[in-house]
Each structure stands twice: as C-alpha cells, then as structure tokens.
PDB file of C-alpha atoms and ligand atoms in Angstrom:
ATOM      1  CA  MET E   1       0.000   0.000   0.000  1.00  0.00           C
ATOM      2  CA  THR E   2       1.291   3.433  -0.901  1.00  0.00           C
ATOM      3  CA  GLU E   3       1.737   5.881   1.948  1.00  0.00           C
ATOM      4  CA  GLU E   4      -0.775   8.708   2.174  1.00  0.00           C
ATOM      5  CA  TRP E   5       1.812  11.458   1.576  1.00  0.00           C
ATOM      6  CA  VAL E   6       2.550  10.194  -1.963  1.00  0.00           C
ATOM      7  CA  PRO E   7       0.854  12.253  -4.687  1.00  0.00           C
ATOM      8  CA  ALA E   8      -1.189  10.073  -7.074  1.00  0.00           C
ATOM      9  CA  GLU E   9       0.956  10.883 -10.116  1.00  0.00           C
ATOM     10  CA  VAL E  10       4.190   9.621  -8.518  1.00  0.00           C
ATOM     11  CA  ASP E  11       5.658   6.377  -9.855  1.00  0.00           C
ATOM     12  CA  ILE E  12       7.362   5.032  -6.756  1.00  0.00           C
ATOM     13  CA  HIS E  13       9.291   2.491  -8.831  1.00  0.00           C
ATOM     14  CA  ARG E  14      11.282   5.204 -10.643  1.00  0.00           C
ATOM     15  CA  PRO E  15      13.990   6.848  -8.548  1.00  0.00           C
ATOM     16  CA  SER E  16      13.687  10.601  -8.138  1.00  0.00           C
ATOM     17  CA  ILE E  17      16.353  13.270  -7.594  1.00  0.00           C
ATOM     18  CA  ALA E  18      14.362  14.799  -4.736  1.00  0.00           C
ATOM     19  CA  ARG E  19      13.662  11.537  -2.901  1.00  0.00           C
ATOM     20  CA  ILE E  20      17.269  10.322  -3.234  1.00  0.00           C
ATOM     21  CA  TYR E  21      18.475  13.604  -1.739  1.00  0.00           C
ATOM     22  CA  ASP E  22      15.911  13.213   1.054  1.00  0.00           C
ATOM     23  CA  TYR E  23      17.216   9.699   1.710  1.00  0.00           C
ATOM     24  CA  HIS E  24      20.853  10.845   1.897  1.00  0.00           C
ATOM     25  CA  LEU E  25      19.873  13.578   4.355  1.00  0.00           C
ATOM     26  CA  GLY E  26      18.175  11.024   6.599  1.00  0.00           C
ATOM     27  CA  GLY E  27      14.583  11.801   5.540  1.00  0.00           C
ATOM     28  CA  THR E  28      11.694   9.368   5.274  1.00  0.00           C
ATOM     29  CA  HIS E  29      10.125  10.475   1.967  1.00  0.00           C
ATOM     30  CA  ASN E  30      11.776   7.854  -0.216  1.00  0.00           C
ATOM     31  CA  PHE E  31      11.179   4.340  -1.546  1.00  0.00           C
ATOM     32  CA  PRO E  32      13.198   1.181  -2.267  1.00  0.00           C
ATOM     33  CA  ALA E  33      13.813   2.312  -5.881  1.00  0.00           C
ATOM     34  CA  ASP E  34      15.354   5.555  -4.565  1.00  0.00           C
ATOM     35  CA  ARG E  35      17.468   3.754  -1.998  1.00  0.00           C
ATOM     36  CA  GLU E  36      18.692   1.210  -4.572  1.00  0.00           C
ATOM     37  CA  ALA E  37      19.715   3.967  -6.995  1.00  0.00           C
ATOM     38  CA  ALA E  38      21.403   5.843  -4.146  1.00  0.00           C
ATOM     39  CA  ALA E  39      23.358   2.727  -3.149  1.00  0.00           C
ATOM     40  CA  LYS E  40      24.596   2.197  -6.714  1.00  0.00           C
ATOM     41  CA  VAL E  41      26.051   5.706  -6.851  1.00  0.00           C
ATOM     42  CA  VAL E  42      27.490   5.520  -3.344  1.00  0.00           C
ATOM     43  CA  ALA E  43      29.264   2.284  -4.293  1.00  0.00           C
ATOM     44  CA  SER E  44      31.657   4.303  -6.451  1.00  0.00           C
ATOM     45  CA  MET E  45      31.472   7.522  -4.404  1.00  0.00           C
ATOM     46  CA  PRO E  46      31.136   6.733  -0.671  1.00  0.00           C
ATOM     47  CA  GLU E  47      31.518  10.393   0.280  1.00  0.00           C
ATOM     48  CA  LEU E  48      28.328  11.408  -1.554  1.00  0.00           C
ATOM     49  CA  PRO E  49      26.095  11.635   1.560  1.00  0.00           C
ATOM     50  CA  ALA E  50      28.720  13.917   3.142  1.00  0.00           C
ATOM     51  CA  VAL E  51      28.749  16.065  -0.011  1.00  0.00           C
ATOM     52  CA  LEU E  52      24.998  16.517   0.230  1.00  0.00           C
ATOM     53  CA  ARG E  53      25.187  17.392   3.930  1.00  0.00           C
ATOM     54  CA  VAL E  54      27.818  20.078   3.346  1.00  0.00           C
ATOM     55  CA  ASN E  55      25.611  21.409   0.564  1.00  0.00           C
ATOM     56  CA  ARG E  56      22.598  21.601   2.865  1.00  0.00           C
ATOM     57  CA  ASP E  57      24.709  23.251   5.578  1.00  0.00           C
ATOM     58  CA  PHE E  58      25.892  25.840   3.057  1.00  0.00           C
ATOM     59  CA  LEU E  59      22.281  26.585   2.131  1.00  0.00           C
ATOM     60  CA  GLY E  60      21.423  27.201   5.786  1.00  0.00           C
ATOM     61  CA  ARG E  61      24.388  29.547   6.362  1.00  0.00           C
ATOM     62  CA  CYS E  62      23.661  31.308   3.105  1.00  0.00           C
ATOM     63  CA  VAL E  63      19.996  32.018   3.940  1.00  0.00           C
ATOM     64  CA  GLN E  64      21.016  33.190   7.432  1.00  0.00           C
ATOM     65  CA  PHE E  65      23.589  35.526   5.861  1.00  0.00           C
ATOM     66  CA  LEU E  66      21.045  36.883   3.364  1.00  0.00           C
ATOM     67  CA  ALA E  67      18.359  37.385   6.021  1.00  0.00           C
ATOM     68  CA  ASP E  68      20.875  39.116   8.308  1.00  0.00           C
ATOM     69  CA  ALA E  69      21.812  41.306   5.326  1.00  0.00           C
ATOM     70  CA  GLY E  70      18.175  42.435   5.120  1.00  0.00           C
ATOM     71  CA  VAL E  71      16.778  40.222   2.348  1.00  0.00           C
ATOM     72  CA  ARG E  72      13.088  39.493   2.928  1.00  0.00           C
ATOM     73  CA  TYR E  73      12.055  37.914  -0.399  1.00  0.00           C
ATOM     74  CA  PHE E  74      13.382  34.500  -1.431  1.00  0.00           C
ATOM     75  CA  LEU E  75      12.872  32.446  -4.598  1.00  0.00           C
ATOM     76  CA  ASP E  76      14.172  28.919  -3.973  1.00  0.00           C
ATOM     77  CA  LEU E  77      14.562  27.073  -7.284  1.00  0.00           C
ATOM     78  CA  GLY E  78      14.838  23.277  -7.018  1.00  0.00           C
ATOM     79  CA  SER E  79      13.885  23.494  -3.362  1.00  0.00           C
ATOM     80  CA  GLY E  80      13.541  19.751  -2.712  1.00  0.00           C
ATOM     81  CA  ILE E  81      11.520  17.844  -0.129  1.00  0.00           C
ATOM     82  CA  PRO E  82      11.260  19.940   3.048  1.00  0.00           C
ATOM     83  CA  THR E  83      13.750  18.882   5.696  1.00  0.00           C
ATOM     84  CA  ASN E  84      15.619  20.438   8.595  1.00  0.00           C
ATOM     85  CA  GLY E  85      16.564  24.074   8.060  1.00  0.00           C
ATOM     86  CA  ASN E  86      14.062  25.062   5.399  1.00  0.00           C
ATOM     87  CA  VAL E  87      14.520  28.492   3.859  1.00  0.00           C
ATOM     88  CA  HIS E  88      11.315  29.970   5.332  1.00  0.00           C
ATOM     89  CA  GLU E  89      12.203  28.727   8.832  1.00  0.00           C
ATOM     90  CA  ILE E  90      15.573  30.490   8.772  1.00  0.00           C
ATOM     91  CA  ALA E  91      14.317  33.644   7.048  1.00  0.00           C
ATOM     92  CA  GLN E  92      11.165  33.965   9.176  1.00  0.00           C
ATOM     93  CA  ALA E  93      13.175  33.431  12.372  1.00  0.00           C
ATOM     94  CA  VAL E  94      15.036  36.637  11.469  1.00  0.00           C
ATOM     95  CA  ASP E  95      11.882  38.431  10.356  1.00  0.00           C
ATOM     96  CA  PRO E  96       8.446  36.761  10.515  1.00  0.00           C
ATOM     97  CA  THR E  97       7.320  38.874   7.558  1.00  0.00           C
ATOM     98  CA  ALA E  98       9.931  37.298   5.233  1.00  0.00           C
ATOM     99  CA  ARG E  99       8.431  35.644   2.158  1.00  0.00           C
ATOM    100  CA  VAL E 100       9.555  32.529   0.336  1.00  0.00           C
ATOM    101  CA  VAL E 101       8.450  30.927  -2.925  1.00  0.00           C
ATOM    102  CA  TYR E 102       9.582  27.338  -3.323  1.00  0.00           C
ATOM    103  CA  VAL E 103       9.827  25.881  -6.842  1.00  0.00           C
ATOM    104  CA  ASP E 104      10.366  22.249  -7.748  1.00  0.00           C
ATOM    105  CA  ASN E 105       9.291  19.960 -10.585  1.00  0.00           C
ATOM    106  CA  ASP E 106       9.057  16.846  -8.402  1.00  0.00           C
ATOM    107  CA  PRO E 107       5.495  16.086  -7.218  1.00  0.00           C
ATOM    108  CA  THR E 108       6.706  14.599  -3.918  1.00  0.00           C
ATOM    109  CA  ALA E 109       8.689  17.742  -3.120  1.00  0.00           C
ATOM    110  CA  VAL E 110       5.809  20.025  -4.112  1.00  0.00           C
ATOM    111  CA  GLY E 111       3.138  17.976  -2.331  1.00  0.00           C
ATOM    112  CA  HIS E 112       5.042  17.723   0.930  1.00  0.00           C
ATOM    113  CA  ALA E 113       6.042  21.393   0.883  1.00  0.00           C
ATOM    114  CA  ARG E 114       2.403  22.423   0.337  1.00  0.00           C
ATOM    115  CA  LYS E 115       1.348  20.251   3.247  1.00  0.00           C
ATOM    116  CA  ILE E 116       3.806  21.660   5.768  1.00  0.00           C
ATOM    117  CA  LEU E 117       3.254  25.234   4.595  1.00  0.00           C
ATOM    118  CA  GLU E 118      -0.520  25.169   4.973  1.00  0.00           C
ATOM    119  CA  GLY E 119      -1.509  28.301   6.836  1.00  0.00           C
ATOM    120  CA  ASN E 120       1.806  30.099   6.227  1.00  0.00           C
ATOM    121  CA  ASP E 121       0.512  32.854   3.962  1.00  0.00           C
ATOM    122  CA  ARG E 122       3.985  34.299   3.404  1.00  0.00           C
ATOM    123  CA  THR E 123       5.058  31.237   1.441  1.00  0.00           C
ATOM    124  CA  ALA E 124       4.019  29.556  -1.797  1.00  0.00           C
ATOM    125  CA  VAL E 125       5.025  26.380  -3.597  1.00  0.00           C
ATOM    126  CA  LEU E 126       5.137  26.165  -7.383  1.00  0.00           C
ATOM    127  CA  ASN E 127       5.245  22.961  -9.385  1.00  0.00           C
ATOM    128  CA  ALA E 128       7.419  24.308 -12.201  1.00  0.00           C
ATOM    129  CA  ASP E 129      10.593  23.763 -14.150  1.00  0.00           C
ATOM    130  CA  LEU E 130      13.373  26.240 -13.416  1.00  0.00           C
ATOM    131  CA  ARG E 131      14.384  25.984 -17.073  1.00  0.00           C
ATOM    132  CA  ASP E 132      11.433  28.256 -17.861  1.00  0.00           C
ATOM    133  CA  PRO E 133      12.420  31.497 -16.086  1.00  0.00           C
ATOM    134  CA  LYS E 134       9.696  33.533 -17.756  1.00  0.00           C
ATOM    135  CA  ALA E 135       6.890  31.247 -16.583  1.00  0.00           C
ATOM    136  CA  ILE E 136       8.261  31.322 -13.027  1.00  0.00           C
ATOM    137  CA  LEU E 137       8.954  35.049 -12.857  1.00  0.00           C
ATOM    138  CA  ASP E 138       5.562  35.894 -14.413  1.00  0.00           C
ATOM    139  CA  ASP E 139       3.682  33.540 -12.113  1.00  0.00           C
ATOM    140  CA  PRO E 140       1.057  35.538 -10.173  1.00  0.00           C
ATOM    141  CA  GLU E 141       2.115  33.999  -6.818  1.00  0.00           C
ATOM    142  CA  VAL E 142       5.759  34.907  -7.442  1.00  0.00           C
ATOM    143  CA  GLN E 143       4.795  38.421  -8.493  1.00  0.00           C
ATOM    144  CA  ARG E 144       2.477  38.889  -5.517  1.00  0.00           C
ATOM    145  CA  LEU E 145       4.664  37.421  -2.771  1.00  0.00           C
ATOM    146  CA  LEU E 146       8.021  38.764  -3.931  1.00  0.00           C
ATOM    147  CA  LEU E 147       6.643  42.195  -4.882  1.00  0.00           C
ATOM    148  CA  LEU E 148       8.580  42.040  -8.142  1.00  0.00           C
ATOM    149  CA  ASP E 149       6.791  45.099  -9.516  1.00  0.00           C
ATOM    150  CA  LEU E 150       8.130  47.203  -6.603  1.00  0.00           C
ATOM    151  CA  GLY E 151      11.733  46.249  -7.294  1.00  0.00           C
ATOM    152  CA  GLU E 152      12.566  45.199  -3.728  1.00  0.00           C
ATOM    153  CA  PRO E 153      15.828  43.209  -3.552  1.00  0.00           C
ATOM    154  CA  ILE E 154      15.250  39.462  -3.562  1.00  0.00           C
ATOM    155  CA  ALA E 155      17.441  36.393  -3.211  1.00  0.00           C
ATOM    156  CA  ILE E 156      17.344  33.684  -5.855  1.00  0.00           C
ATOM    157  CA  LEU E 157      18.650  30.357  -4.583  1.00  0.00           C
ATOM    158  CA  MET E 158      19.848  27.602  -6.909  1.00  0.00           C
ATOM    159  CA  SER E 159      21.251  25.097  -4.455  1.00  0.00           C
ATOM    160  CA  ALA E 160      22.352  21.747  -5.871  1.00  0.00           C
ATOM    161  CA  VAL E 161      20.093  22.035  -8.886  1.00  0.00           C
ATOM    162  CA  LEU E 162      22.019  23.485 -11.852  1.00  0.00           C
ATOM    163  CA  HIS E 163      23.998  20.275 -12.271  1.00  0.00           C
ATOM    164  CA  PHE E 164      20.682  18.761 -13.385  1.00  0.00           C
ATOM    165  CA  VAL E 165      20.760  21.082 -16.415  1.00  0.00           C
ATOM    166  CA  PRO E 166      23.517  19.314 -18.321  1.00  0.00           C
ATOM    167  CA  ASP E 167      23.704  21.572 -21.363  1.00  0.00           C
ATOM    168  CA  ASP E 168      26.153  24.417 -20.639  1.00  0.00           C
ATOM    169  CA  ASP E 169      24.491  26.891 -23.010  1.00  0.00           C
ATOM    170  CA  GLU E 170      21.041  26.210 -21.584  1.00  0.00           C
ATOM    171  CA  ALA E 171      22.297  26.516 -18.006  1.00  0.00           C
ATOM    172  CA  GLY E 172      24.141  29.772 -18.793  1.00  0.00           C
ATOM    173  CA  ALA E 173      21.114  31.273 -20.548  1.00  0.00           C
ATOM    174  CA  LEU E 174      18.631  30.411 -17.826  1.00  0.00           C
ATOM    175  CA  VAL E 175      20.843  31.754 -15.035  1.00  0.00           C
ATOM    176  CA  ALA E 176      21.355  34.952 -17.063  1.00  0.00           C
ATOM    177  CA  ALA E 177      17.577  35.314 -17.412  1.00  0.00           C
ATOM    178  CA  TYR E 178      17.119  35.174 -13.609  1.00  0.00           C
ATOM    179  CA  ARG E 179      20.091  37.504 -13.045  1.00  0.00           C
ATOM    180  CA  ASP E 180      18.691  40.034 -15.524  1.00  0.00           C
ATOM    181  CA  ALA E 181      15.266  39.926 -13.874  1.00  0.00           C
ATOM    182  CA  MET E 182      16.570  40.477 -10.316  1.00  0.00           C
ATOM    183  CA  PRO E 183      16.092  44.020  -9.014  1.00  0.00           C
ATOM    184  CA  PRO E 184      19.348  45.875  -8.116  1.00  0.00           C
ATOM    185  CA  GLY E 185      20.633  44.893  -4.679  1.00  0.00           C
ATOM    186  CA  SER E 186      19.357  41.313  -5.123  1.00  0.00           C
ATOM    187  CA  PHE E 187      21.448  38.227  -4.492  1.00  0.00           C
ATOM    188  CA  LEU E 188      21.980  35.054  -6.495  1.00  0.00           C
ATOM    189  CA  ALA E 189      23.253  32.033  -4.546  1.00  0.00           C
ATOM    190  CA  ILE E 190      24.474  28.885  -6.275  1.00  0.00           C
ATOM    191  CA  SER E 191      25.885  25.565  -5.142  1.00  0.00           C
ATOM    192  CA  HIS E 192      26.954  22.981  -7.678  1.00  0.00           C
ATOM    193  CA  ALA E 193      28.491  19.515  -7.961  1.00  0.00           C
ATOM    194  CA  ALA E 194      32.055  20.184  -8.944  1.00  0.00           C
ATOM    195  CA  ASP E 195      34.704  18.880 -11.226  1.00  0.00           C
ATOM    196  CA  THR E 196      37.743  19.478  -9.035  1.00  0.00           C
ATOM    197  CA  SER E 197      41.296  18.199  -9.175  1.00  0.00           C
ATOM    198  CA  GLU E 198      40.251  15.684  -6.512  1.00  0.00           C
ATOM    199  CA  ASN E 199      38.041  14.010  -9.057  1.00  0.00           C
ATOM    200  CA  THR E 200      38.987  10.575 -10.157  1.00  0.00           C
ATOM    201  CA  GLU E 201      37.671   7.879 -12.367  1.00  0.00           C
ATOM    202  CA  ARG E 202      35.345   6.657  -9.609  1.00  0.00           C
ATOM    203  CA  ILE E 203      33.552  10.024  -9.520  1.00  0.00           C
ATOM    204  CA  ASP E 204      33.080   9.775 -13.277  1.00  0.00           C
ATOM    205  CA  THR E 205      31.592   6.338 -12.647  1.00  0.00           C
ATOM    206  CA  ALA E 206      29.247   7.795 -10.010  1.00  0.00           C
ATOM    207  CA  VAL E 207      28.116  10.525 -12.424  1.00  0.00           C
ATOM    208  CA  GLU E 208      27.599   7.992 -15.180  1.00  0.00           C
ATOM    209  CA  THR E 209      25.572   5.731 -12.842  1.00  0.00           C
ATOM    210  CA  TYR E 210      23.425   8.647 -11.647  1.00  0.00           C
ATOM    211  CA  THR E 211      22.847   9.785 -15.240  1.00  0.00           C
ATOM    212  CA  ARG E 212      21.830   6.303 -16.309  1.00  0.00           C
ATOM    213  CA  THR E 213      19.628   5.413 -13.335  1.00  0.00           C
ATOM    214  CA  VAL E 214      18.121   8.718 -12.166  1.00  0.00           C
ATOM    215  CA  ALA E 215      18.705  11.825 -14.312  1.00  0.00           C
ATOM    216  CA  PRO E 216      21.453  13.479 -16.381  1.00  0.00           C
ATOM    217  CA  LEU E 217      24.053  15.034 -14.091  1.00  0.00           C
ATOM    218  CA  LYS E 218      26.798  17.437 -15.153  1.00  0.00           C
ATOM    219  CA  LEU E 219      29.745  18.441 -12.971  1.00  0.00           C
ATOM    220  CA  ARG E 220      31.166  21.909 -13.572  1.00  0.00           C
ATOM    221  CA  THR E 221      34.420  23.609 -12.726  1.00  0.00           C
ATOM    222  CA  ARG E 222      34.899  26.371 -10.175  1.00  0.00           C
ATOM    223  CA  GLN E 223      35.296  28.811 -13.079  1.00  0.00           C
ATOM    224  CA  GLN E 224      32.017  27.701 -14.653  1.00  0.00           C
ATOM    225  CA  VAL E 225      30.225  28.261 -11.345  1.00  0.00           C
ATOM    226  CA  ALA E 226      31.895  31.689 -11.068  1.00  0.00           C
ATOM    227  CA  ASP E 227      30.681  32.487 -14.606  1.00  0.00           C
ATOM    228  CA  PHE E 228      27.075  31.941 -13.474  1.00  0.00           C
ATOM    229  CA  LEU E 229      27.611  34.945 -11.169  1.00  0.00           C
ATOM    230  CA  ASP E 230      28.904  37.121 -13.996  1.00  0.00           C
ATOM    231  CA  GLY E 231      28.262  40.843 -13.488  1.00  0.00           C
ATOM    232  CA  LEU E 232      27.499  40.449  -9.771  1.00  0.00           C
ATOM    233  CA  GLU E 233      29.577  41.605  -6.801  1.00  0.00           C
ATOM    234  CA  ILE E 234      30.848  38.367  -5.307  1.00  0.00           C
ATOM    235  CA  VAL E 235      30.257  38.015  -1.576  1.00  0.00           C
ATOM    236  CA  GLU E 236      33.339  36.992   0.445  1.00  0.00           C
ATOM    237  CA  PRO E 237      34.934  34.451   0.506  1.00  0.00           C
ATOM    238  CA  GLY E 238      34.162  34.029  -3.208  1.00  0.00           C
ATOM    239  CA  VAL E 239      33.434  30.888  -5.174  1.00  0.00           C
ATOM    240  CA  VAL E 240      34.730  28.121  -2.932  1.00  0.00           C
ATOM    241  CA  PRO E 241      33.999  24.577  -1.733  1.00  0.00           C
ATOM    242  CA  CYS E 242      30.841  24.655   0.414  1.00  0.00           C
ATOM    243  CA  GLU E 243      32.758  23.862   3.628  1.00  0.00           C
ATOM    244  CA  LEU E 244      34.738  27.086   3.255  1.00  0.00           C
ATOM    245  CA  TRP E 245      31.838  29.487   2.691  1.00  0.00           C
ATOM    246  CA  ARG E 246      31.741  31.713   5.785  1.00  0.00           C
ATOM    247  CA  THR E 247      32.944  28.921   8.039  1.00  0.00           C
ATOM    248  CA  ASP E 248      35.976  26.694   8.432  1.00  0.00           C
ATOM    249  CA  ALA E 249      36.262  23.142   7.175  1.00  0.00           C
ATOM    250  CA  PRO E 250      36.676  21.238  10.453  1.00  0.00           C
ATOM    251  CA  ASP E 251      39.576  19.127   9.200  1.00  0.00           C
ATOM    252  CA  GLY E 252      40.731  21.355   6.350  1.00  0.00           C
ATOM    253  CA  ARG E 253      39.491  18.874   3.753  1.00  0.00           C
ATOM    254  CA  THR E 254      36.879  19.760   1.185  1.00  0.00           C
ATOM    255  CA  LEU E 255      34.454  17.804  -0.963  1.00  0.00           C
ATOM    256  CA  PRO E 256      33.578  18.422  -4.626  1.00  0.00           C
ATOM    257  CA  GLN E 257      30.660  20.830  -4.113  1.00  0.00           C
ATOM    258  CA  ILE E 258      31.306  24.474  -5.028  1.00  0.00           C
ATOM    259  CA  CYS E 259      29.241  27.496  -4.036  1.00  0.00           C
ATOM    260  CA  GLY E 260      29.138  31.242  -4.444  1.00  0.00           C
ATOM    261  CA  VAL E 261      26.866  34.218  -3.814  1.00  0.00           C
ATOM    262  CA  GLY E 262      26.724  37.414  -5.866  1.00  0.00           C
ATOM    263  CA  ARG E 263      24.903  40.707  -5.401  1.00  0.00           C
ATOM    264  CA  LYS E 264      23.533  42.738  -8.283  1.00  0.00           C
ATOM    265  CA  PRO E 265      25.124  46.183  -8.155  1.00  0.00           C
ATOM    266  CA  VAL E 266      22.925  49.084  -7.161  1.00  0.00           C
ATOM    267  CA  GLU E 267      23.340  51.872  -9.691  1.00  0.00           C
ATOM    268  CA  VAL E 268      24.066  55.286  -8.175  1.00  0.00           C
TER     269      VAL E 268
HETATM  270  C1  SAM G 301      19.591  17.842  -4.746  1.00  0.00           C
HETATM  271  S1  SAM G 301      18.017  18.552  -4.497  1.00  0.00           S
HETATM  272  C2  SAM G 301      18.452  20.112  -3.722  1.00  0.00           C
HETATM  273  C3  SAM G 301      17.395  20.618  -2.763  1.00  0.00           C
HETATM  274  C4  SAM G 301      17.726  21.952  -2.105  1.00  0.00           C
HETATM  275  N1  SAM G 301      17.849  23.001  -3.106  1.00  0.00           N
HETATM  276  C5  SAM G 301      19.008  21.875  -1.301  1.00  0.00           C
HETATM  277  O1  SAM G 301      20.046  22.326  -1.779  1.00  0.00           O
HETATM  278  O2  SAM G 301      18.977  21.361  -0.183  1.00  0.00           O
HETATM  279  C6  SAM G 301      17.630  19.106  -6.150  1.00  0.00           C
HETATM  280  C7  SAM G 301      16.173  19.450  -6.338  1.00  0.00           C
HETATM  281  O3  SAM G 301      16.035  20.098  -7.617  1.00  0.00           O
HETATM  282  C8  SAM G 301      14.856  19.641  -8.227  1.00  0.00           C
HETATM  283  N2  SAM G 301      14.992  19.845  -9.688  1.00  0.00           N
HETATM  284  C9  SAM G 301      15.820  19.211 -10.547  1.00  0.00           C
HETATM  285  N3  SAM G 301      15.668  19.697 -11.797  1.00  0.00           N
HETATM  286  C10 SAM G 301      14.719  20.672 -11.708  1.00  0.00           C
HETATM  287  C11 SAM G 301      14.108  21.529 -12.662  1.00  0.00           C
HETATM  288  N4  SAM G 301      14.446  21.497 -13.959  1.00  0.00           N
HETATM  289  N5  SAM G 301      13.165  22.408 -12.232  1.00  0.00           N
HETATM  290  C12 SAM G 301      12.788  22.440 -10.921  1.00  0.00           C
HETATM  291  N6  SAM G 301      13.338  21.643  -9.979  1.00  0.00           N
HETATM  292  C13 SAM G 301      14.279  20.766 -10.368  1.00  0.00           C
HETATM  293  C14 SAM G 301      14.748  18.184  -7.822  1.00  0.00           C
HETATM  294  O4  SAM G 301      13.433  17.691  -7.941  1.00  0.00           O
HETATM  295  C15 SAM G 301      15.237  18.246  -6.384  1.00  0.00           C
HETATM  296  O5  SAM G 301      14.171  18.444  -5.496  1.00  0.00           O
END
C-alpha cells in the first residue's frame, strides 16, 4: 500500500532526484527504488552523503547571511523535499514577515512542501521547471509574494540544482535570465556539484551511474560556477567549496561541491 503522503501521479518504482536527496539527508520520503539507486552511486562515491550534507549546511548559512543582510524575499529554485533548516524557517526566524516561494518539478517535493506550509501565507510552492524562467517570474504567486513590480531586492537560490541542467548553453542562458530579472541589490546564490582536481575515475563512474539510473548530471568547474555569477559583486569568501563558505572546514578537507553568492550592483 502506498503511503498517504505520496501524490497520485508519482511512480514510486522510478527513482527521483528529490527523494534520493531526502534519503541521503536522513529523511523518510523515499522508496526502495530511490534507496537502490542511491546505493549504486554511493558504491563508487562513498563520500556522496557527506557532499549533500555540506551542501545543505551551506544553504542554511547562506539564507542566514542573506536574512541578516536584510533580504526578505526569497525564490528557492529546485527546493527539494522539506527537511531540517528550510529556507522559510531560517528567514522567518530573522523576520516573521519574510516571504519565500519554493519551486520544484518533483510532485513529492511540491506535495510535501504544500502540506507543511498550509496556513503560512507568506510562502508559496510552485510545481514548475526552473528551465522556464519567464513562466516562473511571471507567475502571479511569485509576483504577488516577492513584490517584483516594486523592485525590492530578492534572493534567488539555486542550491544543488544546476547540475541537473547538463547543457552548458542552456544553463548559462537560464541563469542569465534570472540575473537580468533580479532588481538591483538582489542576491543570487548557487551551489553545484564540482569537477575538481580531486576528481577521479570513480567520480566519473558515479556521475555515469546517476545519469543512467536517475537523471542526467553534469559536474562543472569552479570557473564555470563563477561564470554563473557574472556581473554580480561576489560576496566573500568568493566561489569556494561549500565547507569554506563563511565557516571553516573542520579538518581542512573539502568535498567536490562548489558554491558562491553574488549581489547585483545598485546603480548610483
Ligand atoms: C539535490 S536537491 C536540492 C534541494 C535543495 N535546493 C538543497 O540544496 O537542499 C535538487 C532538487 O532540484 C529539483 N529539480 C531538478 N531539476 C529541476 C528543474 N528542472 N526544475 C525544478 N526543480 C528541479 C529536484 O526535484 C530536487 O528536489
């Protein structure tokens, strides 16, 4: 029997990006097919669960930084299945009037987010594909909650999602479309699976396995991640492994997940 939280359209026998991530983070919104696919990838890359944890930790520090910097409007693209340290929890702890729109194209992620956000009228959840920036930015809920017509600074978050857009030109164009649409003073935050000098054949095997069993996955270099922030003022400490973004790696070692945050200049 399928559990009651599963939306009707979900095929629980096909692994999903969102549910595999939930599994690695210790969540319960996943099925045997997800866990089997996860195990296949972990067989060649045992550090993967740690990579995903440092990514999630980066996201938490990043939202805290942005909220402390005065950002009150967040657009979280590829937001995933809600788990500890959701964007609205961190942002609304700083200011209860903060607003968050979550966007994902996975029905489990969207369904669960809608359920836990019932009654929180400063949040919305969109079932949409981030590869269609116009549809997302023109969406009435996005316009209404993020006050886009007033030009208030917002934060656009793309945490661990752009590596699921394998085509470099498509990824570059869609990020540029969001960057262009952000009002001055807005922030763009990105984390991305990285192609670093640490990478070895076994990581290529993990990427190949993930691509074959779940969804196409594309690692990018530090420079490619920096290029996504083109034209923005890069927040210190720059484009770095997630463990080094406004904290210290406990043992000095880093994993192949790169992040960076940029702010759109305010014209004077
Ligand atoms: C690895 S999870 C990251 C979740 C969260 N952003 C974080 O960093 O903790 C990636 C999420 O992106 C979503 N995703 C992948 N491709 C997407 C697309 N084209 N449009 C919207 N969401 C997408 C997946 O469904 C999944 O929930």
